[in-house]
Coordinates of C-alpha atoms in Angstrom, one line a residue:
M355 CA 11.1 8.3 25.0
P356 CA 8.5 9.8 22.7
S357 CA 7.7 13.6 23.2
L358 CA 5.0 14.8 25.5
A359 CA 2.9 15.9 22.4
V360 CA 3.1 12.3 21.0
K361 CA 2.0 10.9 24.4
L362 CA -0.9 13.3 24.7
Y363 CA -2.1 12.6 21.1
S364 CA -1.7 8.8 21.7
I365 CA -4.3 9.1 24.5
F366 CA -6.7 10.9 22.2
F367 CA -6.0 8.4 19.4
K368 CA -6.7 5.4 21.6
F369 CA -10.0 7.0 22.7
Q370 CA -11.0 7.4 19.1
Q371 CA -10.0 3.8 18.3
R372 CA -12.0 2.4 21.3
Y373 CA -15.0 4.4 20.4
M374 CA -14.9 3.2 16.8
L375 CA -14.4 -0.4 17.9
H376 CA -17.3 0.0 20.4
N377 CA -19.6 1.1 17.6
L378 CA -18.5 -1.7 15.3
T379 CA -19.1 -4.3 18.1
Q380 CA -22.5 -2.9 19.1
N381 CA -23.6 -3.0 15.5
P382 CA -22.5 -6.4 14.3
V383 CA -22.6 -7.3 10.7
H384 CA -24.7 -10.5 10.6
A385 CA -24.1 -11.2 6.9
V386 CA -20.9 -10.9 4.9
D387 CA -21.2 -8.0 2.6
P388 CA -19.4 -8.9 -0.7
F389 CA -19.4 -5.3 -1.8
G390 CA -18.0 -3.9 1.4
I391 CA -16.6 -0.4 2.3
T392 CA -13.1 1.0 1.9
S393 CA -13.3 4.0 4.3
R394 CA -15.2 5.2 7.3
R395 CA -16.9 8.5 8.0
E396 CA -14.4 9.3 10.8
E397 CA -11.5 9.3 8.2
S398 CA -10.6 12.7 6.7
T399 CA -10.1 12.2 3.0
A400 CA -8.1 14.1 0.4
A401 CA -9.7 14.7 -3.0
S402 CA -7.8 13.5 -6.1
N403 CA -6.1 16.1 -8.3
P404 CA -4.9 15.1 -11.8
S405 CA -3.1 18.4 -12.3
F406 CA 0.3 17.8 -10.5
Y407 CA -0.3 19.4 -7.1
E408 CA 2.9 19.4 -5.0
G409 CA 4.7 17.6 -7.9
V410 CA 2.2 14.7 -8.1
A411 CA -0.9 14.1 -10.0
T412 CA -3.6 11.7 -8.6
K413 CA -6.7 9.9 -9.8
D414 CA -9.1 7.5 -8.4
I415 CA -10.4 4.3 -10.1
H416 CA -13.0 1.8 -9.1
I417 CA -11.5 -1.4 -10.6
D418 CA -14.0 -4.1 -9.5
P419 CA -17.7 -3.9 -10.4
F420 CA -18.6 -6.5 -7.8
S421 CA -17.0 -4.9 -4.8
S422 CA -15.8 -1.5 -3.5
L423 CA -12.2 -2.2 -4.4
C424 CA -10.6 0.9 -5.7
I425 CA -7.1 2.5 -6.2
R426 CA -5.5 5.9 -6.2
I427 CA -2.7 6.5 -8.7
F428 CA 0.1 8.9 -7.8
L429 CA 2.0 10.1 -10.8
P430 CA 5.1 12.3 -10.2
A431 CA 5.7 15.4 -12.4
T432 CA 9.0 14.0 -13.6
V433 CA 7.2 12.2 -16.3
V434 CA 6.6 15.5 -18.1
N435 CA 8.3 18.9 -18.6
F436 CA 5.7 20.6 -16.6
D437 CA 5.5 24.3 -15.8
P438 CA 3.5 24.7 -12.5
T439 CA 2.8 28.4 -13.4
T440 CA 0.7 27.3 -16.4
I441 CA -2.9 26.1 -16.1
I442 CA -4.1 24.2 -19.2
E443 CA -7.8 23.4 -19.4
D444 CA -9.3 21.0 -22.0
K445 CA -12.7 22.5 -23.1
S446 CA -15.2 21.5 -25.7
K447 CA -16.2 23.8 -28.6
D448 CA -19.0 25.4 -26.6
G449 CA -16.7 26.2 -23.8
A450 CA -18.0 23.6 -21.3
F451 CA -15.4 22.3 -19.0
I452 CA -14.4 18.7 -19.6
Y453 CA -11.0 17.9 -18.1
S454 CA -8.1 19.9 -16.9
G455 CA -5.8 17.1 -15.7
Y456 CA -2.8 15.4 -17.2
S457 CA -3.3 13.3 -20.2
P458 CA -0.4 11.6 -22.0
Q459 CA 0.1 12.8 -25.6
A460 CA -0.4 10.2 -28.3
G461 CA 2.4 9.4 -30.7
T462 CA 5.2 10.4 -28.3
K463 CA 7.7 8.4 -26.3
H464 CA 7.0 8.5 -22.6
K465 CA 9.2 8.2 -19.6
K466 CA 8.7 4.9 -17.8
L467 CA 8.7 4.6 -14.1
P468 CA 8.6 1.7 -11.6
V469 CA 5.2 0.9 -9.9
V470 CA 4.8 0.7 -6.1
L471 CA 1.6 -1.0 -4.9
Q472 CA 0.9 0.5 -1.4
F473 CA -1.3 -1.0 1.2
H474 CA -2.5 1.4 3.9
G475 CA -2.7 0.7 7.6
G476 CA -5.6 0.9 10.0
A477 CA -5.7 -2.5 11.7
F478 CA -7.9 -3.9 8.9
V479 CA -11.0 -2.0 10.2
G480 CA -10.0 1.6 9.5
G481 CA -7.9 3.8 7.2
S482 CA -8.3 4.3 3.5
N483 CA -6.2 4.8 0.4
D484 CA -7.5 8.4 -0.1
S485 CA -7.2 9.5 3.6
V486 CA -5.3 12.8 4.2
R487 CA -2.4 11.0 5.8
N488 CA -2.1 8.2 3.3
D489 CA -2.3 10.8 0.4
A490 CA 0.6 12.8 2.0
F491 CA 2.7 9.7 2.6
C492 CA 2.1 8.3 -1.0
R493 CA 3.1 11.7 -2.4
R494 CA 6.3 11.7 -0.4
I495 CA 7.2 8.1 -1.6
A496 CA 6.3 9.0 -5.3
N497 CA 8.6 12.1 -5.1
L498 CA 11.5 10.5 -3.2
C499 CA 11.6 7.3 -5.2
D500 CA 10.4 8.7 -8.6
V501 CA 7.8 6.0 -9.0
I502 CA 4.2 5.6 -9.8
V503 CA 2.4 4.7 -6.5
V504 CA -0.8 2.7 -6.7
A505 CA -2.6 3.0 -3.3
V506 CA -5.0 0.1 -2.8
G507 CA -8.4 0.8 -1.3
Y508 CA -9.1 -2.7 0.0
R509 CA -12.3 -3.8 1.8
L510 CA -12.5 -3.2 5.6
A511 CA -13.7 -5.5 8.4
P512 CA -16.0 -6.4 9.9
E513 CA -18.2 -5.7 6.8
S514 CA -15.8 -7.9 4.8
R515 CA -13.7 -10.3 7.0
Y516 CA -10.7 -12.3 6.0
P517 CA -9.8 -13.1 3.2
A518 CA -11.5 -10.0 1.5
A519 CA -8.6 -7.5 2.1
F520 CA -6.0 -10.1 1.0
D521 CA -7.9 -11.1 -2.1
D522 CA -8.2 -7.4 -3.0
G523 CA -4.4 -7.0 -2.8
L524 CA -3.9 -9.9 -5.1
K525 CA -6.7 -8.7 -7.4
V526 CA -5.0 -5.3 -7.9
L527 CA -1.7 -7.1 -8.8
N528 CA -3.5 -9.1 -11.4
W529 CA -5.3 -6.0 -12.6
L530 CA -1.9 -4.3 -13.0
A531 CA -0.8 -7.3 -15.2
K532 CA -3.9 -7.1 -17.2
E533 CA -3.5 -3.3 -17.8
A534 CA 0.2 -3.9 -18.9
N535 CA -0.9 -6.5 -21.4
L536 CA -3.7 -4.4 -22.7
A537 CA -1.3 -1.5 -23.2
E538 CA 1.1 -3.7 -25.1
C539 CA -1.8 -5.0 -27.3
G540 CA -2.7 -1.4 -28.0
K541 CA 0.8 -0.5 -29.2
W542 CA 0.6 -3.2 -31.9
M543 CA -2.9 -2.5 -33.2
G544 CA -2.6 -1.0 -36.6
N545 CA -4.2 -1.1 -40.0
G546 CA -3.4 -4.7 -40.6
N547 CA 0.2 -4.5 -41.7
G548 CA 1.5 -5.3 -38.2
R549 CA 3.2 -2.0 -37.8
R550 CA 3.3 -0.6 -34.3
R551 CA 1.3 2.4 -33.4
A552 CA 1.9 4.5 -30.3
D553 CA -1.5 6.1 -30.3
A554 CA -3.5 2.9 -30.5
H555 CA -5.8 1.7 -27.7
V556 CA -7.8 -1.4 -26.8
F557 CA -11.6 -0.6 -26.6
D558 CA -14.4 -2.3 -24.8
G559 CA -17.9 -2.7 -26.1
F560 CA -18.9 0.8 -25.0
G561 CA -16.0 2.5 -26.9
A562 CA -14.1 3.4 -23.7
S563 CA -10.4 2.7 -23.6
M564 CA -9.7 -0.2 -21.3
A565 CA -6.1 0.5 -20.8
E566 CA -5.5 3.0 -18.0
P567 CA -3.6 5.9 -19.8
W568 CA -1.3 6.9 -17.1
L569 CA -0.1 3.4 -16.5
A570 CA 0.0 2.5 -20.1
A571 CA 2.2 5.5 -21.0
H572 CA 4.5 5.6 -17.9
G573 CA 4.2 2.4 -15.9
D574 CA 7.0 -0.2 -15.9
P575 CA 5.3 -3.2 -14.2
S576 CA 8.6 -5.2 -14.6
R577 CA 9.9 -3.1 -11.7
C578 CA 7.1 -3.5 -9.2
V579 CA 7.5 -3.0 -5.4
L580 CA 5.1 -3.8 -2.7
L581 CA 4.9 -1.4 0.3
G582 CA 2.7 -2.3 3.3
V583 CA 2.0 -0.1 6.3
S584 CA 1.0 -1.8 9.5
S585 CA -1.9 -4.2 8.6
G586 CA -1.1 -3.4 5.0
A587 CA 2.2 -5.0 5.5
N588 CA 0.5 -8.3 6.2
I589 CA -1.3 -7.9 2.9
A590 CA 1.9 -7.0 1.0
D591 CA 3.6 -10.1 2.4
Y592 CA 0.7 -12.3 1.3
V593 CA 0.7 -10.7 -2.2
A594 CA 4.4 -11.3 -2.4
R595 CA 4.0 -15.0 -1.7
K596 CA 1.2 -15.2 -4.3
A597 CA 3.4 -13.5 -6.8
V598 CA 6.2 -16.1 -6.2
E599 CA 3.7 -18.9 -6.6
A600 CA 2.3 -17.4 -9.9
G601 CA 5.7 -16.9 -11.4
K602 CA 5.6 -16.1 -15.2
L603 CA 1.7 -16.1 -15.1
L604 CA 2.0 -12.5 -13.9
D605 CA 4.2 -11.4 -16.8
P606 CA 5.0 -8.7 -17.5
V607 CA 4.6 -7.8 -13.8
K608 CA 7.6 -8.7 -11.7
V609 CA 7.8 -8.1 -7.9
V610 CA 11.4 -7.0 -7.3
A611 CA 11.1 -6.1 -3.7
Q612 CA 8.8 -5.4 -0.8
V613 CA 8.8 -3.0 2.2
L614 CA 7.1 -3.9 5.4
M615 CA 6.6 -1.0 7.7
Y616 CA 5.9 -2.0 11.3
P617 CA 4.0 -5.2 10.3
F618 CA 0.8 -6.0 12.2
F619 CA 2.0 -9.5 13.1
I620 CA 0.9 -11.4 16.2
G621 CA 0.9 -15.0 17.5
S622 CA -0.4 -17.2 20.2
N623 CA 2.9 -17.3 22.0
P624 CA 3.7 -13.7 23.2
T625 CA 7.2 -12.3 22.5
A626 CA 9.1 -10.2 25.0
S627 CA 8.0 -6.9 23.4
E628 CA 4.3 -8.0 23.3
I629 CA 4.6 -8.4 27.1
K630 CA 6.7 -5.4 28.0
L631 CA 5.0 -3.0 25.6
A632 CA 1.5 -4.3 25.6
N633 CA 0.2 -0.8 26.7
S634 CA 2.4 1.0 24.1
Y635 CA 1.4 4.2 22.3
F636 CA -1.4 4.5 19.7
Y637 CA -2.1 0.8 19.1
D638 CA -1.9 -1.1 22.3
K639 CA -2.4 -4.9 22.4
S640 CA -6.0 -4.9 23.8
V641 CA -7.2 -2.7 21.0
C642 CA -5.4 -4.8 18.3
M643 CA -6.9 -8.0 19.8
Q644 CA -10.3 -6.5 19.2
T645 CA -9.5 -5.7 15.6
W646 CA -8.2 -9.2 15.0
K647 CA -11.5 -10.6 16.4
L648 CA -13.4 -8.4 13.9
F649 CA -11.1 -9.3 11.0
L650 CA -10.5 -13.1 11.2
P651 CA -13.4 -15.6 10.7
E652 CA -15.3 -16.0 13.9
E653 CA -15.5 -19.8 13.6
K654 CA -11.7 -20.0 12.9
F655 CA -10.3 -17.4 15.3
D656 CA -6.6 -18.2 15.9
L657 CA -3.7 -15.8 16.5
D658 CA -1.5 -18.3 14.6
H659 CA -3.7 -17.8 11.5
P660 CA -1.5 -17.4 8.3
A661 CA -2.8 -13.8 8.0
A662 CA -1.4 -13.0 11.5
N663 CA 1.7 -15.0 12.1
P664 CA 4.3 -15.2 9.3
L665 CA 6.4 -17.7 11.2
I666 CA 4.0 -20.7 11.5
P667 CA 5.6 -23.8 10.0
G668 CA 4.6 -25.1 6.6
R669 CA 3.8 -21.8 5.0
E670 CA 4.3 -21.7 1.3
P671 CA 6.3 -20.8 -0.7
P672 CA 9.6 -21.4 1.1
L673 CA 11.2 -18.2 2.3
K674 CA 14.2 -18.7 0.0
F675 CA 11.9 -17.7 -2.9
M676 CA 10.7 -14.5 -1.4
P677 CA 11.6 -11.2 -2.9
P678 CA 14.2 -8.8 -1.1
T679 CA 12.4 -7.4 2.0
L680 CA 13.1 -4.2 3.9
T681 CA 11.5 -4.3 7.4
V682 CA 10.9 -1.1 9.4
V683 CA 10.3 -1.4 13.1
A684 CA 9.8 1.1 15.9
E685 CA 11.4 0.8 19.4
Q686 CA 8.1 1.6 21.2
D687 CA 6.0 -0.8 19.2
W688 CA 4.8 -4.0 21.0
M689 CA 4.7 -5.8 17.6
R690 CA 8.4 -5.2 16.8
D691 CA 9.9 -8.5 18.0
R692 CA 7.8 -10.7 15.6
A693 CA 8.7 -8.4 12.7
I694 CA 12.4 -8.7 13.6
A695 CA 12.2 -12.5 13.9
Y696 CA 10.6 -12.6 10.4
S697 CA 13.4 -10.5 9.0
E698 CA 15.9 -12.7 10.6
E699 CA 14.3 -15.8 9.1
L700 CA 14.5 -14.2 5.6
R701 CA 18.2 -13.5 6.1
R702 CA 18.8 -17.1 7.1
A703 CA 17.2 -18.1 3.8
N704 CA 19.8 -15.8 2.0
I705 CA 17.3 -13.2 1.2
D706 CA 18.4 -9.5 1.2
A707 CA 16.3 -8.5 4.2
P708 CA 17.7 -5.4 6.1
L709 CA 16.1 -4.2 9.3
L710 CA 15.7 -0.5 10.0
E711 CA 14.9 0.2 13.7
Y712 CA 14.0 3.7 14.8
K713 CA 14.9 4.8 18.4
D714 CA 12.0 6.1 20.5
A715 CA 9.6 5.7 17.6
V716 CA 6.0 4.5 17.9
H717 CA 3.8 2.4 15.7
E718 CA 3.0 4.2 12.5
F719 CA 5.5 6.9 13.4
A720 CA 6.1 7.7 9.7
T721 CA 2.6 7.5 8.4
L722 CA 0.3 9.0 11.1
D723 CA -1.0 12.5 10.1
V724 CA 0.3 14.1 13.4
L725 CA 3.8 12.6 12.9
L726 CA 4.2 12.9 9.1
Q727 CA 6.2 16.1 9.3
T728 CA 8.6 15.0 12.0
P729 CA 12.3 14.6 11.1
Q730 CA 12.1 10.9 11.9
A731 CA 9.2 10.4 9.5
Q732 CA 11.0 12.2 6.7
A733 CA 14.3 10.2 7.4
C734 CA 12.3 6.9 7.3
A735 CA 10.9 7.8 3.9
E736 CA 14.3 8.7 2.6
D737 CA 15.9 5.5 4.0
I738 CA 13.2 3.5 2.2
A739 CA 13.8 5.4 -1.1
I740 CA 17.5 4.6 -0.9
W741 CA 16.9 0.9 -0.4
V742 CA 14.1 0.7 -3.0
K743 CA 16.3 2.3 -5.6
K744 CA 18.7 -0.6 -5.3
Y745 CA 16.1 -2.8 -7.0
I746 CA 14.3 -0.4 -9.4
S747 CA 17.3 1.3 -10.9
L748 CA 17.9 0.4 -14.5
R749 CA 21.6 1.1 -14.2
G750 CA 22.2 -1.6 -11.5
H751 CA 22.7 -1.8 -7.8
E752 CA 24.5 1.5 -7.3
F753 CA 22.2 2.4 -4.3
S754 CA 22.9 0.3 -1.3
Y755 CA 23.5 0.3 2.4

């Protein structure tokens, strides 16, 4: 069973959730807000730091002028020979501060790293890509896997109902492909003789470089992994399906694997765990039902909606085309059975789809702020890193269970 501290914090957490949902219900959004929001006031956020704090540099980018969709990039210090005792500041001639963060040097060959697209949890109505807990988790993944993590700040419900969050996930994948193509174009821009230039960039009408410099210098989109936490796992699975359908249209981006951490799946026919653990820790079934009502379209509310239930018949593409999928479940999570069933269906379709189940664990045991430093949370991140390296290693499949 979970510890007494976890049980007590779960009570407090549920109170917070019910208070937030009460406020959202009492102040209904009568019109869909296309711009939307990506975080709430109640969420503690961590400021970005482009100067390799704790071995990882971060920056925030607003990538869609028509919505609040944004990303946070986590770049591990392994891309440079960085001395943490040295502080380097870039200043103008008059001494005014301009920028003190990491900037790739032009004309040099850079280390390339795989890219992990991460989708945070929060039951579609809460959480954010720049929250304290998500920032700490993404730093851990960036360090353990030696990857660039792109945490997606998708629009939240009920201000932006389905399919806003799912569209945002796909939009970021397409943005990653666009950035990769812009970076490649920049490499070949020269003085007309067709020679390749490492310091060239593609510029927009205002003279600003359109290719994101960290990704252009260090990102390898041909080794892209999707990682979803709770409700973010539903988004990751949707994006994986769309990537399969797009095929070579996404080149050079290739989704080589996905990780679904305690997916936020549900259905109209309850499973054994949904009945037995309905009042489980942190996210009980009654709270989650409220969030689904705030997320799904009011006129088409159905627990067998494709966004909620991955096992409904007729979903495209066929499971045999899905990427390798690692599923993480918690023993005390009422949503566990449906995630296990989905993993089993993937294995029946001959997909590499291992299942990691953690004893006495609760929903979001590896990503909640109060549980991030537990041995179980650390072990889960390390287990994910071992499996992910199987598909992002350039030397082959030397990492495996």
